[in-house]
Coordinates of N, CA and C in Angstrom, one line a residue:
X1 N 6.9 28.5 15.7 CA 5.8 28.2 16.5 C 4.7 27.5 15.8
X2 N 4.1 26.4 16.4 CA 2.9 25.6 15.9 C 1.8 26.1 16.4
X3 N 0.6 26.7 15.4 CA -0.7 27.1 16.2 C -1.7 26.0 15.5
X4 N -2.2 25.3 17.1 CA -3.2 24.5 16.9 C -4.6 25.9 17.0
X5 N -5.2 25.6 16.0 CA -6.5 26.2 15.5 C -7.6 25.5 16.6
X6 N -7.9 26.9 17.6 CA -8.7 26.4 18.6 C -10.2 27.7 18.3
X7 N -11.5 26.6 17.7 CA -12.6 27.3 17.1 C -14.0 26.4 17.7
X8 N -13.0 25.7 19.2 CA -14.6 25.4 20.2 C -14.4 23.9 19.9
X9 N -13.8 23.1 19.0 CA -13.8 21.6 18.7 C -12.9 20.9 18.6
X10 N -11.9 20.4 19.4 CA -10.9 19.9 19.2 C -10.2 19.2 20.7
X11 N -9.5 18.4 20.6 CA -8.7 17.6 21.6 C -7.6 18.4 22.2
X12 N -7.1 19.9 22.1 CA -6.0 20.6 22.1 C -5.2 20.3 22.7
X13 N -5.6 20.2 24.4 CA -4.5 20.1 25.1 C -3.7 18.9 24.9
X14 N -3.9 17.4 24.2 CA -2.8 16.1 23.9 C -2.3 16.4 23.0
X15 N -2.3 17.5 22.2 CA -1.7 18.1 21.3 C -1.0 18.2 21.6
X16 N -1.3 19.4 22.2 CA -0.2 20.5 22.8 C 1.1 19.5 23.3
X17 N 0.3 18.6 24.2 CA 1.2 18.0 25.0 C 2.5 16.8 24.6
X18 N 2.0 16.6 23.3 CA 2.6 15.7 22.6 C 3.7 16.5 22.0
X19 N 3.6 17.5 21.7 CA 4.3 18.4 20.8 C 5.8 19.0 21.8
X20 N 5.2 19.2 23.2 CA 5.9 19.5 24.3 C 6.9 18.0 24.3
X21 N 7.0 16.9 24.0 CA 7.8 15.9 24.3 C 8.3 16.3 23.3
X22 N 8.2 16.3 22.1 CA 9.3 16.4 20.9 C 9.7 17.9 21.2
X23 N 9.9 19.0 22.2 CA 10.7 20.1 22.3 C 10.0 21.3 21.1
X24 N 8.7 20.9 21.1 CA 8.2 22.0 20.1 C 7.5 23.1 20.8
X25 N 7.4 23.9 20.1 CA 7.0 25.1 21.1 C 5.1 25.6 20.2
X26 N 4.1 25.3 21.1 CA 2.9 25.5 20.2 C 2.0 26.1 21.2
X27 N 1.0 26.8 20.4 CA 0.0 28.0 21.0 C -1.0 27.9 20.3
X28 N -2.3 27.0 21.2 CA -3.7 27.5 20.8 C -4.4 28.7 21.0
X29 N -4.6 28.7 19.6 CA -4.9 30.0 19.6 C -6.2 30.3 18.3
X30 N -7.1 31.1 18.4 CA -8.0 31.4 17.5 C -7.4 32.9 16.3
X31 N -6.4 33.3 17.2 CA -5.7 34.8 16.7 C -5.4 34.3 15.4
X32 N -6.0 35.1 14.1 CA -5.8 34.8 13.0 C -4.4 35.6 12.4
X33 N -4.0 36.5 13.2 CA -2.6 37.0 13.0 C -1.5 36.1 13.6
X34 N -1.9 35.5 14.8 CA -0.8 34.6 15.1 C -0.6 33.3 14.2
X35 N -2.2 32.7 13.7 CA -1.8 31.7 13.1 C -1.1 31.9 11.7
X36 N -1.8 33.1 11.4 CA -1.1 33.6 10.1 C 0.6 33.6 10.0
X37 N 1.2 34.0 11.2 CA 2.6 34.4 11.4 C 3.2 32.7 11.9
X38 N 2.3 31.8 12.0 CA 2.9 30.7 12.4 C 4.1 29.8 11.7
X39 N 4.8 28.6 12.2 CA 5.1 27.8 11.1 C 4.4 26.9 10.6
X40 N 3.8 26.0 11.4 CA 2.9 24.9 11.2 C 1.3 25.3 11.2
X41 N 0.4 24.8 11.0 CA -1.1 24.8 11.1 C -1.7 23.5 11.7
X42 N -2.0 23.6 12.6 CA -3.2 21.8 13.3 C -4.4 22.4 13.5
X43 N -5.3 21.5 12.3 CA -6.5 22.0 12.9 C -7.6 20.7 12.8
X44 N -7.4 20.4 14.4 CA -8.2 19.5 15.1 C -9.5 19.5 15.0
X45 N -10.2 18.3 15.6 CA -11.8 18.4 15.3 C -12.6 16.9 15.8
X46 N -13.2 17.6 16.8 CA -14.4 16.3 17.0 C -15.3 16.8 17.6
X47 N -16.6 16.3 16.3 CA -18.0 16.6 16.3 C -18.2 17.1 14.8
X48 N -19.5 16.9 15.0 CA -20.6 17.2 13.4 C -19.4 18.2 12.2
X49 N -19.7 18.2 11.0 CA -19.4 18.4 10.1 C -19.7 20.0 10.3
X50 N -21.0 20.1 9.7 CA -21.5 21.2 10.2 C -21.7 22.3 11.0
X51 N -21.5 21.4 12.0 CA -20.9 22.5 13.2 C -19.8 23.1 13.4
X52 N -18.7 22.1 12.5 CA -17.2 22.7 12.4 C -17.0 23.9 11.8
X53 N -17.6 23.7 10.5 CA -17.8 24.5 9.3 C -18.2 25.8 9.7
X54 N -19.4 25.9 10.4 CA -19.9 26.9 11.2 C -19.2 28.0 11.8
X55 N -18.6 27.0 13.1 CA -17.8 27.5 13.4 C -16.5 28.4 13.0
X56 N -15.6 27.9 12.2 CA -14.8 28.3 11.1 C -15.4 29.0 10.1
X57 N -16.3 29.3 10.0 CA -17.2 30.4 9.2 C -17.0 31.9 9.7
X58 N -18.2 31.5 10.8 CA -18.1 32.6 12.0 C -17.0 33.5 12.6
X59 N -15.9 33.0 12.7 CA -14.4 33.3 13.1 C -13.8 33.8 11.9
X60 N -14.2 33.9 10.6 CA -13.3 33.9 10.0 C -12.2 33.2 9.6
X61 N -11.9 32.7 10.3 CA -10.9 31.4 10.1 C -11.2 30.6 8.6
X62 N -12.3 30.1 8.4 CA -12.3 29.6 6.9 C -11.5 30.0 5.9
X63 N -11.8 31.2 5.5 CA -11.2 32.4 4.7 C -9.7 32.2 4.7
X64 N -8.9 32.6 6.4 CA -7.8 32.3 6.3 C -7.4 31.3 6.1
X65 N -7.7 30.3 6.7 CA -7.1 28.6 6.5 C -6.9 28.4 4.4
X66 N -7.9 28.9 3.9 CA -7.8 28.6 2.1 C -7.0 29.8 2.0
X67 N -6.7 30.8 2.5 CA -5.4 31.6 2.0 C -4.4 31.0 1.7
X68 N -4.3 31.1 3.0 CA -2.8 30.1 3.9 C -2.3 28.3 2.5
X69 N -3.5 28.1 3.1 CA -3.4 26.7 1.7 C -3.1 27.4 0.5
X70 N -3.7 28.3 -0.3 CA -3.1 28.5 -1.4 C -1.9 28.9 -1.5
X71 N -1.6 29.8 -0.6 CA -0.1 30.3 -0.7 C 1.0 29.3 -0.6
X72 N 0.5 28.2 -0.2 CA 1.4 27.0 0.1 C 2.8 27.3 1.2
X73 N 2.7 28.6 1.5 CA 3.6 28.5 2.3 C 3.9 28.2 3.9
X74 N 2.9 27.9 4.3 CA 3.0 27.3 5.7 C 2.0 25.9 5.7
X75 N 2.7 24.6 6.1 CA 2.3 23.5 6.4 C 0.8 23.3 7.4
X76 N -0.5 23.0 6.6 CA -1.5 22.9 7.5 C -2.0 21.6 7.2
X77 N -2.0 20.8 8.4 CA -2.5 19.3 9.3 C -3.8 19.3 10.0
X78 N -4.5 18.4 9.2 CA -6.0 18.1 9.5 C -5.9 16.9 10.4
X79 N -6.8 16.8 11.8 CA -6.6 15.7 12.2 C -8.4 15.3 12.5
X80 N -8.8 13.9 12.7 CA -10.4 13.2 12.3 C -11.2 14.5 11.7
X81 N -12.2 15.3 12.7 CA -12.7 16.2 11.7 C -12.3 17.1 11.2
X82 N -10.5 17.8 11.6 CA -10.2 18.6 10.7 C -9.9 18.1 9.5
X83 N -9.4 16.8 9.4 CA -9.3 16.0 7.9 C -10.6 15.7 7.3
X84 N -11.9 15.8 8.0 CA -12.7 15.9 6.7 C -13.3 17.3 6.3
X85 N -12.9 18.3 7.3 CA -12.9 19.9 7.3 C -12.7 20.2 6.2
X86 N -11.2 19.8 5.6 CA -10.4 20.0 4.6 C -10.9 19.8 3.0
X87 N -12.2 18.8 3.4 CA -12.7 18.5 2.0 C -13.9 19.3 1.6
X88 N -14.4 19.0 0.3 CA -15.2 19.7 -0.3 C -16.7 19.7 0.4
X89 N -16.7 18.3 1.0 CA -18.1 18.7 2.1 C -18.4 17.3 2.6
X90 N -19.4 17.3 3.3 CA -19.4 15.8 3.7 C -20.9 15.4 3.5
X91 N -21.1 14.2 3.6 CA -22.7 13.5 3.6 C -23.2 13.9 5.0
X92 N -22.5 14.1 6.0 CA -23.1 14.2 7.3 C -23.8 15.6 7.1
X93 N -23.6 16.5 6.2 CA -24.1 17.8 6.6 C -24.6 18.6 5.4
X94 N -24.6 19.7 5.0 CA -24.9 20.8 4.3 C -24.0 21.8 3.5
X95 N -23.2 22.5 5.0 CA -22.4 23.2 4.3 C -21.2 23.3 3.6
X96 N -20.8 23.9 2.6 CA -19.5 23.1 2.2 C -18.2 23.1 3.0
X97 N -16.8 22.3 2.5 CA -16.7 22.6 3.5 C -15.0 23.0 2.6
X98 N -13.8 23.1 3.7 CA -12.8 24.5 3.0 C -12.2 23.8 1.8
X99 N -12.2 22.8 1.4 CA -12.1 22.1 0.2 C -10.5 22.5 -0.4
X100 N -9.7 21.9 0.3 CA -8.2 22.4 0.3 C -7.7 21.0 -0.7
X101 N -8.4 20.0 -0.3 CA -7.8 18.9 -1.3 C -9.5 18.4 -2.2
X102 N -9.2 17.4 -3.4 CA -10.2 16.9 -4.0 C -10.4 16.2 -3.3
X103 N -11.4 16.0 -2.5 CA -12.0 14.9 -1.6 C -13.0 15.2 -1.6
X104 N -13.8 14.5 -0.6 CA -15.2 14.3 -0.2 C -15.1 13.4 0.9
X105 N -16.5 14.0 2.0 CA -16.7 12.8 3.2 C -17.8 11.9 3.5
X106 N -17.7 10.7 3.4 CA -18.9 9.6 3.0 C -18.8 9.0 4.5
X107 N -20.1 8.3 4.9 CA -20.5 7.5 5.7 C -20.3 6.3 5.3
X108 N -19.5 5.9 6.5 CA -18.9 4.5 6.8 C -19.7 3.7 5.6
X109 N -21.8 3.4 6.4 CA -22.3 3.0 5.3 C -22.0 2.7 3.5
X110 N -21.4 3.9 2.9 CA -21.1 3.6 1.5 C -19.8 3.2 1.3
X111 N -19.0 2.5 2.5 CA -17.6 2.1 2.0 C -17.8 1.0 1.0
X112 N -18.9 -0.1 1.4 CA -18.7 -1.2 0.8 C -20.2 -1.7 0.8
X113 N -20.5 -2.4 -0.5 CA -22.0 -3.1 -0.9 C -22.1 -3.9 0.0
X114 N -21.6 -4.5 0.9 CA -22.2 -5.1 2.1 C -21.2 -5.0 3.6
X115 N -21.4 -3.6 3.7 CA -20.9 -3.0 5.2 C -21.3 -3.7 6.3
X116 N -20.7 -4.3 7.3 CA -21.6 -4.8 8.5 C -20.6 -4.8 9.6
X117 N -19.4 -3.7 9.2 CA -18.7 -3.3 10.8 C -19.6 -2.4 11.7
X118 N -19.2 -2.0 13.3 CA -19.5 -1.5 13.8 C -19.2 -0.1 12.8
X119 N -20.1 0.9 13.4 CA -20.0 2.3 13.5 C -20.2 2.6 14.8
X120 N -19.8 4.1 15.0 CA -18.0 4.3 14.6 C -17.2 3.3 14.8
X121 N -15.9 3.8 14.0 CA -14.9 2.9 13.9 C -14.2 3.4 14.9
X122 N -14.1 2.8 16.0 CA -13.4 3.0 17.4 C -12.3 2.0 18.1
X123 N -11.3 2.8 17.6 CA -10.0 1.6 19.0 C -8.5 1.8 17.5
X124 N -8.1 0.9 18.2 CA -6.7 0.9 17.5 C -6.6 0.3 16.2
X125 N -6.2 0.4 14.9 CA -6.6 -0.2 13.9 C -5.0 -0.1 12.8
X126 N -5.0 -1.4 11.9 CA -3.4 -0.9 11.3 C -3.7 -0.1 10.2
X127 N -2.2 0.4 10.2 CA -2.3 1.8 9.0 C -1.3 1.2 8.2
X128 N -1.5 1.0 6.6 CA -0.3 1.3 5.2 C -0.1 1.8 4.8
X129 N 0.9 2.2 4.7 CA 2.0 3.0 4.0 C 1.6 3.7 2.6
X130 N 0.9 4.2 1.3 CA 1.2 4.3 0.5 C 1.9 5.2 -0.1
X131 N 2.5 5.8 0.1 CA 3.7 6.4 0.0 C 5.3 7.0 0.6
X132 N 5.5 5.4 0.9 CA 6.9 5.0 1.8 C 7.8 6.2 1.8
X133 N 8.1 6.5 0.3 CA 9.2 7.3 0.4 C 8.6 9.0 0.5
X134 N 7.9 8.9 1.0 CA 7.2 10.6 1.7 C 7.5 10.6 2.5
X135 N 8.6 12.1 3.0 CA 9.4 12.2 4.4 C 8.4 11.7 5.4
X136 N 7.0 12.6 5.5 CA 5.5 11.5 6.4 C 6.2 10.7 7.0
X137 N 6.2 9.5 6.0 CA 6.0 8.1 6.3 C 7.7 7.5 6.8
X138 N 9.0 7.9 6.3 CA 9.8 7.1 6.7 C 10.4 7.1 7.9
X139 N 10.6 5.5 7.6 CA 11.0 5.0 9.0 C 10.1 5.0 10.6
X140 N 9.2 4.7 9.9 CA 7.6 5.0 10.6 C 8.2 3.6 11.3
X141 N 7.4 3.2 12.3 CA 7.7 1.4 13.1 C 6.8 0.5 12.6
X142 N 6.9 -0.5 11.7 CA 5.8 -1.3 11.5 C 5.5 -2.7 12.1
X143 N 4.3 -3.4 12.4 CA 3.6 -3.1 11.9 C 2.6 -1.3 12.2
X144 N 2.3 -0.6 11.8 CA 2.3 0.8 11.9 C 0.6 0.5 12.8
X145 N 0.1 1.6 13.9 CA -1.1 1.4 14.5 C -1.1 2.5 15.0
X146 N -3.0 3.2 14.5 CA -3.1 4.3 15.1 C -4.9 4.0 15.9
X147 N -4.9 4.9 17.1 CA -6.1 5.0 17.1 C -7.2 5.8 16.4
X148 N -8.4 5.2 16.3 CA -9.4 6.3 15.6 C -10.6 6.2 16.5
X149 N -11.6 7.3 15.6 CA -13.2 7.0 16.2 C -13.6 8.2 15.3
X150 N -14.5 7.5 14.6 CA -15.0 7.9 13.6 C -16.0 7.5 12.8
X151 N -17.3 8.3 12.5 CA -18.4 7.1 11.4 C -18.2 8.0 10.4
X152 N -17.5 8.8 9.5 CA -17.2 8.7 8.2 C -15.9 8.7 8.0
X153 N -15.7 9.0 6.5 CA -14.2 8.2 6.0 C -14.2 9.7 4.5
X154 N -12.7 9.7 4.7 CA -12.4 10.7 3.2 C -12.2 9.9 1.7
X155 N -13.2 10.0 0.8 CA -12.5 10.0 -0.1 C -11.6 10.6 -0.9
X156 N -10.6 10.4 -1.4 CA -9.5 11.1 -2.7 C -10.2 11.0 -3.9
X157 N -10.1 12.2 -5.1 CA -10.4 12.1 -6.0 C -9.5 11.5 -6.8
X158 N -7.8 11.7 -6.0 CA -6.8 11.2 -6.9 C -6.1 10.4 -6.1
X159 N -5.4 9.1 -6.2 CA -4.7 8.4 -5.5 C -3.3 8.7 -5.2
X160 N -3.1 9.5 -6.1 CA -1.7 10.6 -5.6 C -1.6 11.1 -4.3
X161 N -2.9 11.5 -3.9 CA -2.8 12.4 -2.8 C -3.8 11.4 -1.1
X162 N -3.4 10.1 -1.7 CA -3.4 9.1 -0.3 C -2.3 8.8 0.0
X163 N -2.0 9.0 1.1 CA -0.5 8.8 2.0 C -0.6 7.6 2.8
X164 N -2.1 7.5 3.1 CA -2.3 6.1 4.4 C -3.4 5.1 3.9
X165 N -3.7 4.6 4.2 CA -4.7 3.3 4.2 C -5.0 2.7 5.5
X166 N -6.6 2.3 5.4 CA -6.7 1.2 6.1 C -7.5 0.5 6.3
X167 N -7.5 -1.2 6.6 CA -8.9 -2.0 6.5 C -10.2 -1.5 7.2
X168 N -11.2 -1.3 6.8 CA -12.6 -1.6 7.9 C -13.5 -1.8 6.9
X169 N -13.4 -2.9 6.6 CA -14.4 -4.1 5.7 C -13.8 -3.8 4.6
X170 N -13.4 -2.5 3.9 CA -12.9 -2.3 2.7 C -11.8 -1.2 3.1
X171 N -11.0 -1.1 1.9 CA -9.7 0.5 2.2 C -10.5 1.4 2.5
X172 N -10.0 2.5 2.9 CA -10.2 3.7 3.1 C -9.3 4.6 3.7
X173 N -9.1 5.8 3.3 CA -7.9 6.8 3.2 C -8.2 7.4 4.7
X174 N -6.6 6.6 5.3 CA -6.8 6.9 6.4 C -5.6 8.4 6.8
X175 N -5.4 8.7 5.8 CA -3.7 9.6 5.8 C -4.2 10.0 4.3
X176 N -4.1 11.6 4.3 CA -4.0 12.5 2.7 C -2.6 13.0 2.9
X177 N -2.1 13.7 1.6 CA -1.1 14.3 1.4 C -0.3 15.1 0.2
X178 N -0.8 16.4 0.3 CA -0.7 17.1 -1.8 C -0.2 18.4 -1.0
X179 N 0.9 18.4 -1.6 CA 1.6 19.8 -1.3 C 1.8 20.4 0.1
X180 N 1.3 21.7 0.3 CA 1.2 22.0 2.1 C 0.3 21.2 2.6
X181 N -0.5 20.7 2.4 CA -2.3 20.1 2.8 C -1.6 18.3 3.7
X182 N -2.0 18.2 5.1 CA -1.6 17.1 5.4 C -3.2 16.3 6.3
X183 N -3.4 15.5 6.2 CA -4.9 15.1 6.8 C -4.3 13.7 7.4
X184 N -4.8 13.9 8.8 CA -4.9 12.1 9.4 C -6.3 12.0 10.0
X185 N -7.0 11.1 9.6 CA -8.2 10.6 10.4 C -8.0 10.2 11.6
X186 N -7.1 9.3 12.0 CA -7.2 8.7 13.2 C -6.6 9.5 14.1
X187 N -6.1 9.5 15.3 CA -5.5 10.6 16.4 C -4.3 10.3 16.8
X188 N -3.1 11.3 15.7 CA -1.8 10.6 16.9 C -1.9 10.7 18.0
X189 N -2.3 12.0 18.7 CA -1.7 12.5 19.7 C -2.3 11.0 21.0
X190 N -2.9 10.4 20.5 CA -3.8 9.3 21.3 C -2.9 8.0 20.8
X191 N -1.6 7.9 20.0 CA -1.6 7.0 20.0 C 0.3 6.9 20.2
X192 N 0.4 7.2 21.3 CA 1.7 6.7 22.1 C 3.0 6.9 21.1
X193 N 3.7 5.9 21.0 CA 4.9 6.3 20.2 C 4.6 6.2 18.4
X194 N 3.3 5.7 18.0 CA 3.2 5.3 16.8 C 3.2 7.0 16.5
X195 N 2.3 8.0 16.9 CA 1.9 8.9 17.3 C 3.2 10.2 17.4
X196 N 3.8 9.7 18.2 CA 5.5 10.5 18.4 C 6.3 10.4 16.9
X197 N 6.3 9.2 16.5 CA 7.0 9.1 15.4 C 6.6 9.6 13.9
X198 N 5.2 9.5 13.9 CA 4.6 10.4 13.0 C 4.7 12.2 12.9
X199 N 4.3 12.4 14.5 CA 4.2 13.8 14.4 C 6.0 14.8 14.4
X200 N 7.1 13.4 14.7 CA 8.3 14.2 14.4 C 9.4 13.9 12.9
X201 N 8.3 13.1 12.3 CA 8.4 13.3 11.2 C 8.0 14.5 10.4
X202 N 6.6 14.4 10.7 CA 5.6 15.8 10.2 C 6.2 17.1 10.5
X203 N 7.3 17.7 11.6 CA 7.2 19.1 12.1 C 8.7 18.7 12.0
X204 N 9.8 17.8 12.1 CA 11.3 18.1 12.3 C 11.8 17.8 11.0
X205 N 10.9 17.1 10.1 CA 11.9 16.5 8.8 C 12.3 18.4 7.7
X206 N 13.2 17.7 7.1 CA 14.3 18.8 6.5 C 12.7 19.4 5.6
X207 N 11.8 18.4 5.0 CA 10.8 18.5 4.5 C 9.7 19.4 4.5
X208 N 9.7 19.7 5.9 CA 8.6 20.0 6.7 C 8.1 21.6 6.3
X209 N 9.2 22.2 6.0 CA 8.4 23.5 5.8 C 8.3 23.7 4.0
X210 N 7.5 24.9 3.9 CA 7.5 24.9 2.6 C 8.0 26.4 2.0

């Protein structure tokens, strides 16, 4: 069973529903015994940094989610703000935040000494590969495209643990990836078969659990 982590902020139901085409069986749910008892972890997100954090404060959920990550034994997937959830905190906000990988979350602004894309970064945009031979990534369809929408971006502290890339005026880590800890910025579930093929890599490959 896949429990998408529902704590008030999240896209759940195209989740869900995407998950339902590949024959998966998943339950939003805030029950921290169920997520506990899960196989997989998704924990979705859109809106403020802050308020996420909060949120997952209050629930207790924080606490569990960095258990769960250390024990390494059950696979947990950050998607837009839950991949920058996952980091040590963001410029948007204050609190810290569950800091599951070495990262940090920067505003578009400091991607590059002369930034002059739109913010947010909204619509369909291409994604690279940096780690082909990561169950993740193979046999992904290229050229590879996901949607996003987003005004900040994750840094890695280590380049080991970027799986994706992608242009907007400069790189930026559009896909993490270190041990159980999986992070995508952009939104499969929003993006049709590119989206299908990712997420049945992520939940069916021999890889998938830990």
């Amino acid at each position: 069973m896949i429990a998408i982590v529902d704590y008030g902020m999240g896209n759940l139901g195209s989740i869900s529903n995407m998950l339902k085409v590949l024959n998966l069986k998943s339950i939003v749910t805030n029950d921290r015994k169920i997520i506990r008892d899960s196989d997989h972890i998704i924990l979705p997100g859109v809106g403020s940094f802050d308020k996420g954090m909060s949120k997952l404060n209050q629930s207790g959920l924080s606490e569990l989610l960095k258990e769960l990550a250390q024990n390494k034994e059950i696979p947990i997937t950050g998607i837009c703000l839950g991949m920058q959830l996952m980091t040590k905190g963001s410029e948007e906000g204050n609190l810290p935040g569950l800091g599951l990988v070495n990262a940090t979350t920067k505003h578009f602004s400091k991607l590059s000494y002369n930034f002059q894309q739109r913010i947010p970064h909204m619509g369909w945009n291409q994604v690279e590969l940096a780690k082909r031979d990561n169950y993740i990534c193979k046999g992904l369809p290229e050229p590879l495209k996901f949607y996003f929408v987003h005004s900040f971006y994750v840094q890695c502290e280590l380049t080991t643990d970027v799986l994706m890339s992608t242009y907007y005026s400069d790189k930026f880590t559009s896909a993490f990836h270190t041990s159980n800890i999986t992070g995508f910025q952009f939104h499969p579930e929003k993006s049709h078969k590119y989206g299908l093929s990712l997420f049945k890599n992520l939940m069916l490959s021999d890889h998938a659990k830990y």
